[in-house]
C-alpha cells in the first residue's frame, strides 16, 4: 500500500543547526502534509504542499516536493530545543480516501 | 491548544472492562476521525465521520465501537479489549472530509489493557 516513509528514522543535531528530513511515497498524490508530534501528544499540522507546487515556506520551515522522484523534504532552519519532536509526512494518493502517515523521523535538538 | 480535547488522557483497563473515550472539537468542523498509534507502527486510521455519519471503517475489530451524536462530539466505546490494543488513541477533526484539509488532533488517550 502507498505509504510515506521518512528518512532518517532519527536525527540528532546541535541547537542552531539546520535539520532536514525526507519523505518518500509510492503512488501519485494530490497533496502532501507534514505534521509534528511532541512525545506522547497529538499531532500538529505544519504545512501542506500540493502536487503542483515545488516549494513552500512557513516561518523557519521549508518544504520541497519532487513528484518525479516521489519525495518531499522538510527543512527546519536555526533549530531550537523546542523543535525536538517526531515529524511525519502524510500523503493522500489518487483513489485513496484517507491520509497515510509514515513512521516518522525522531528529531532531537541538543542545547 | 488545537481546539480538540480528549478525555481521559490515561486509561488502564482489564480485558473484561467496558470504557469509553471521548473527543470534543470546538472548531465547527464537519469531519472527525479516530486513529490508533502503536509503538513502532505508523498511525492507523480507524474511523471517519462526516456530518455525523460514519463514512469509513478500516477493518477495525468490533470490540471498538464509535459513536458520533453530533458534529462536535465523538466517542470510542471499548469492550473486551486485548493487551495488543494498548496504544495512544488520537482523535482529529477537519473542516470537511477531504484530504486537502489539514487535520487538527487532540492530545490523545494513552490506553493500557492489562
CSV table of C-alpha atoms in Angstrom, one decimal:
chain,number,residue,atom,x,y,z
A,1,UNK,CA,0.0,0.0,0.0
A,2,UNK,CA,1.1,3.6,-0.5
A,3,UNK,CA,2.9,5.0,2.4
A,4,UNK,CA,5.1,7.9,3.2
A,5,UNK,CA,8.4,6.7,4.6
A,6,UNK,CA,10.5,9.2,6.4
A,7,UNK,CA,14.3,9.2,6.4
A,8,UNK,CA,16.2,9.2,8.6
A,9,UNK,CA,14.3,7.5,11.4
A,10,UNK,CA,16.2,9.5,14.0
A,11,UNK,CA,18.3,12.7,13.8
A,12,UNK,CA,20.2,14.4,16.5
A,13,UNK,CA,21.8,17.9,15.9
A,14,UNK,CA,23.0,20.9,17.9
A,15,UNK,CA,20.8,23.8,18.5
A,16,UNK,CA,21.1,26.4,15.8
A,17,UNK,CA,21.9,23.9,13.1
A,18,UNK,CA,19.5,23.1,10.3
A,19,UNK,CA,17.6,19.8,10.2
A,20,UNK,CA,16.5,18.1,7.0
A,21,UNK,CA,14.1,15.2,6.9
A,22,UNK,CA,12.9,13.4,3.8
A,23,UNK,CA,9.8,11.6,2.9
A,24,UNK,CA,9.3,9.1,0.0
A,25,UNK,CA,6.0,7.8,-1.2
A,26,UNK,CA,4.9,5.2,-3.7
A,27,UNK,CA,1.9,6.4,-5.7
A,28,UNK,CA,0.9,9.7,-7.3
A,29,UNK,CA,-0.5,12.2,-4.8
A,30,UNK,CA,-2.7,15.3,-4.8
A,31,UNK,CA,-1.0,16.8,-1.8
A,32,UNK,CA,1.4,16.0,1.0
A,33,UNK,CA,1.3,17.2,4.5
A,34,UNK,CA,3.8,17.4,7.3
A,35,UNK,CA,2.9,17.1,11.0
A,36,UNK,CA,4.9,17.3,14.2
A,37,UNK,CA,4.3,15.3,17.4
A,38,UNK,CA,5.7,16.0,20.7
A,39,UNK,CA,6.3,13.0,22.9
A,40,UNK,CA,3.0,11.3,23.8
A,41,UNK,CA,0.9,14.1,22.4
A,42,UNK,CA,-1.3,14.7,19.4
A,43,UNK,CA,0.0,15.7,16.0
A,44,UNK,CA,0.2,19.3,14.9
A,45,UNK,CA,-0.2,20.3,11.3
A,46,UNK,CA,2.8,22.1,9.9
A,47,UNK,CA,2.4,22.6,6.2
A,48,UNK,CA,0.5,21.3,3.2
A,49,UNK,CA,2.1,21.2,-0.3
A,50,UNK,CA,0.1,20.5,-3.4
A,51,UNK,CA,1.3,18.3,-6.2
A,52,UNK,CA,1.6,21.3,-8.5
A,53,UNK,CA,3.8,23.1,-6.0
A,54,UNK,CA,7.6,22.6,-5.7
A,55,UNK,CA,8.4,24.6,-2.6
A,56,UNK,CA,6.6,26.2,0.3
A,57,UNK,CA,7.8,28.2,3.3
A,58,UNK,CA,6.3,28.8,6.7
A,59,UNK,CA,8.5,30.6,9.2
A,60,UNK,CA,11.6,28.5,9.7
A,61,UNK,CA,10.1,25.6,7.8
A,62,UNK,CA,10.8,25.0,4.1
A,63,UNK,CA,9.1,22.1,2.3
A,64,UNK,CA,10.0,20.9,-1.1
A,65,UNK,CA,8.2,18.4,-3.3
A,66,UNK,CA,9.6,16.5,-6.2
A,67,UNK,CA,6.8,14.5,-7.8
A,68,UNK,CA,9.1,12.9,-10.4
A,69,UNK,CA,11.1,11.3,-7.5
A,70,UNK,CA,8.0,10.9,-5.3
A,71,UNK,CA,9.8,12.6,-2.5
A,72,UNK,CA,9.5,15.6,-0.2
A,73,UNK,CA,11.8,17.2,2.3
A,74,UNK,CA,11.3,19.3,5.4
A,75,UNK,CA,14.0,21.7,6.4
A,76,UNK,CA,14.0,23.4,9.8
A,77,UNK,CA,16.4,26.2,9.9
A,78,UNK,CA,18.1,27.6,13.0
A,79,UNK,CA,16.8,24.7,15.1
A,80,UNK,CA,15.7,25.2,18.7
A,81,UNK,CA,15.3,22.9,21.6
A,82,UNK,CA,11.6,23.2,21.3
A,83,UNK,CA,11.8,21.6,17.8
A,84,UNK,CA,12.6,18.3,19.5
A,85,UNK,CA,9.7,16.1,18.3
A,86,UNK,CA,8.7,13.4,15.8
A,87,UNK,CA,7.9,14.6,12.3
A,88,UNK,CA,5.6,12.8,10.0
A,89,UNK,CA,4.6,13.2,6.4
A,90,UNK,CA,1.1,12.2,5.3
A,91,UNK,CA,0.0,11.6,1.7
A,92,UNK,CA,-3.4,11.1,0.1
A,93,UNK,CA,-2.8,9.4,-3.2
A,94,UNK,CA,-5.2,9.1,-6.1
A,95,UNK,CA,-8.0,6.8,-5.2
A,96,UNK,CA,-7.2,6.7,-1.5
A,97,UNK,CA,-9.8,8.2,0.8
A,98,UNK,CA,-7.5,8.7,3.8
A,99,UNK,CA,-4.3,10.2,4.8
A,100,UNK,CA,-1.5,7.7,5.1
A,101,UNK,CA,1.2,8.5,7.6
A,102,UNK,CA,4.8,7.4,7.7
A,103,UNK,CA,6.6,6.1,10.7
A,104,UNK,CA,8.2,9.5,11.3
A,105,UNK,CA,11.6,11.0,12.0
A,106,UNK,CA,12.6,11.5,15.6
A,107,UNK,CA,14.4,14.8,15.8
A,108,UNK,CA,16.4,15.7,18.9
A,109,UNK,CA,17.9,19.2,19.3
A,110,UNK,CA,20.8,19.3,21.7
A,111,UNK,CA,21.3,22.5,23.6
B,1,UNK,CA,-4.3,24.1,22.1
B,2,UNK,CA,-5.6,22.7,18.9
B,3,UNK,CA,-9.3,23.1,19.7
B,4,UNK,CA,-9.7,19.3,20.1
B,5,UNK,CA,-9.9,17.8,23.5
B,6,UNK,CA,-9.9,14.2,24.6
B,7,UNK,CA,-10.7,12.5,27.9
B,8,UNK,CA,-9.4,10.7,29.7
B,9,UNK,CA,-5.8,11.3,29.0
B,10,UNK,CA,-4.8,8.0,30.5
B,11,UNK,CA,-6.8,4.8,30.9
B,12,UNK,CA,-5.9,1.4,32.4
B,13,UNK,CA,-8.5,-1.3,31.9
B,14,UNK,CA,-8.8,-5.0,32.2
B,15,UNK,CA,-9.8,-7.2,29.3
B,16,UNK,CA,-13.3,-7.6,30.7
B,17,UNK,CA,-14.0,-3.9,31.3
B,18,UNK,CA,-16.1,-1.6,29.3
B,19,UNK,CA,-14.9,2.0,28.9
B,20,UNK,CA,-15.4,4.9,26.5
B,21,UNK,CA,-13.1,7.5,25.1
B,22,UNK,CA,-14.4,11.0,24.5
B,23,UNK,CA,-13.4,13.6,22.0
B,24,UNK,CA,-14.8,17.1,21.5
B,25,UNK,CA,-13.9,19.7,19.0
B,26,UNK,CA,-14.6,23.4,19.3
B,27,UNK,CA,-13.7,24.3,15.7
B,28,UNK,CA,-17.0,23.9,13.9
B,29,UNK,CA,-15.6,21.1,11.8
B,30,UNK,CA,-17.7,18.6,9.9
B,31,UNK,CA,-15.4,15.6,9.9
B,32,UNK,CA,-13.9,13.7,12.8
B,33,UNK,CA,-11.5,10.8,13.0
B,34,UNK,CA,-10.2,8.1,15.3
B,35,UNK,CA,-6.6,7.0,14.9
B,36,UNK,CA,-4.6,4.4,16.7
B,37,UNK,CA,-0.9,4.9,17.3
B,38,UNK,CA,1.1,1.9,18.5
B,39,UNK,CA,4.8,1.8,19.2
B,40,UNK,CA,6.9,1.4,16.1
B,41,UNK,CA,3.9,1.4,13.8
B,42,UNK,CA,2.6,4.1,11.5
B,43,UNK,CA,-0.5,6.0,12.6
B,44,UNK,CA,-3.6,3.9,11.7
B,45,UNK,CA,-6.9,5.4,10.7
B,46,UNK,CA,-9.8,3.6,12.5
B,47,UNK,CA,-13.0,5.5,11.7
B,48,UNK,CA,-14.1,8.6,9.9
B,49,UNK,CA,-17.3,10.5,10.5
B,50,UNK,CA,-18.6,13.2,8.2
B,51,UNK,CA,-21.6,15.2,9.2
B,52,UNK,CA,-22.2,12.7,12.0
B,53,UNK,CA,-22.4,9.8,9.5
B,54,UNK,CA,-19.7,7.1,9.6
B,55,UNK,CA,-18.1,7.0,6.2
B,56,UNK,CA,-15.2,4.8,6.8
B,57,UNK,CA,-14.4,1.8,9.0
B,58,UNK,CA,-10.9,0.4,8.3
B,59,UNK,CA,-11.4,-3.2,9.3
B,60,UNK,CA,-11.5,-2.4,12.9
B,61,UNK,CA,-12.5,-5.2,15.3
B,62,UNK,CA,-16.0,-5.0,16.7
B,63,UNK,CA,-14.6,-4.6,20.2
B,64,UNK,CA,-14.2,-0.9,19.2
B,65,UNK,CA,-17.5,0.9,18.6
B,66,UNK,CA,-17.6,4.5,17.6
B,67,UNK,CA,-20.4,6.9,18.2
B,68,UNK,CA,-20.9,10.4,16.9
B,69,UNK,CA,-24.0,12.0,18.5
B,70,UNK,CA,-23.4,15.4,16.9
B,71,UNK,CA,-20.7,17.2,14.9
B,72,UNK,CA,-18.8,18.3,17.9
B,73,UNK,CA,-18.5,15.0,19.8
B,74,UNK,CA,-17.0,11.6,19.1
B,75,UNK,CA,-16.8,8.6,21.3
B,76,UNK,CA,-15.0,5.3,21.1
B,77,UNK,CA,-16.6,2.6,23.1
B,78,UNK,CA,-14.3,-0.2,24.2
B,79,UNK,CA,-15.2,-3.7,25.4
B,80,UNK,CA,-13.3,-6.9,25.9
B,81,UNK,CA,-10.1,-5.5,24.6
B,82,UNK,CA,-6.8,-7.3,24.2
B,83,UNK,CA,-3.4,-6.4,25.5
B,84,UNK,CA,-2.3,-5.6,21.9
B,85,UNK,CA,-4.9,-2.9,21.9
B,86,UNK,CA,-2.7,-0.9,24.2
B,87,UNK,CA,-1.8,2.3,22.3
B,88,UNK,CA,-2.3,6.0,22.0
B,89,UNK,CA,-5.7,6.8,20.6
B,90,UNK,CA,-5.9,10.1,18.8
B,91,UNK,CA,-9.0,12.0,17.8
B,92,UNK,CA,-8.8,14.5,15.0
B,93,UNK,CA,-11.2,16.8,13.1
B,94,UNK,CA,-11.1,18.7,9.8
B,95,UNK,CA,-13.2,21.4,8.2
B,96,UNK,CA,-14.6,18.9,5.8
B,97,UNK,CA,-13.9,15.3,4.9
B,98,UNK,CA,-11.3,15.8,2.2
B,99,UNK,CA,-7.7,15.1,2.0
B,100,UNK,CA,-6.9,18.7,1.1
B,101,UNK,CA,-7.9,19.8,4.6
B,102,UNK,CA,-5.5,19.8,7.5
B,103,UNK,CA,-6.4,17.7,10.5
B,104,UNK,CA,-6.4,19.0,14.0
B,105,UNK,CA,-5.5,16.4,16.6
B,106,UNK,CA,-6.4,16.1,20.2
B,107,UNK,CA,-3.7,15.2,22.8
B,108,UNK,CA,-4.7,11.5,22.8
B,109,UNK,CA,-5.7,8.9,25.3
B,110,UNK,CA,-2.9,6.6,26.4
B,111,UNK,CA,-4.7,3.2,26.8
B,112,UNK,CA,-3.2,0.3,28.7
B,113,UNK,CA,-5.0,-3.1,28.6
B,114,UNK,CA,-4.0,-5.5,31.3
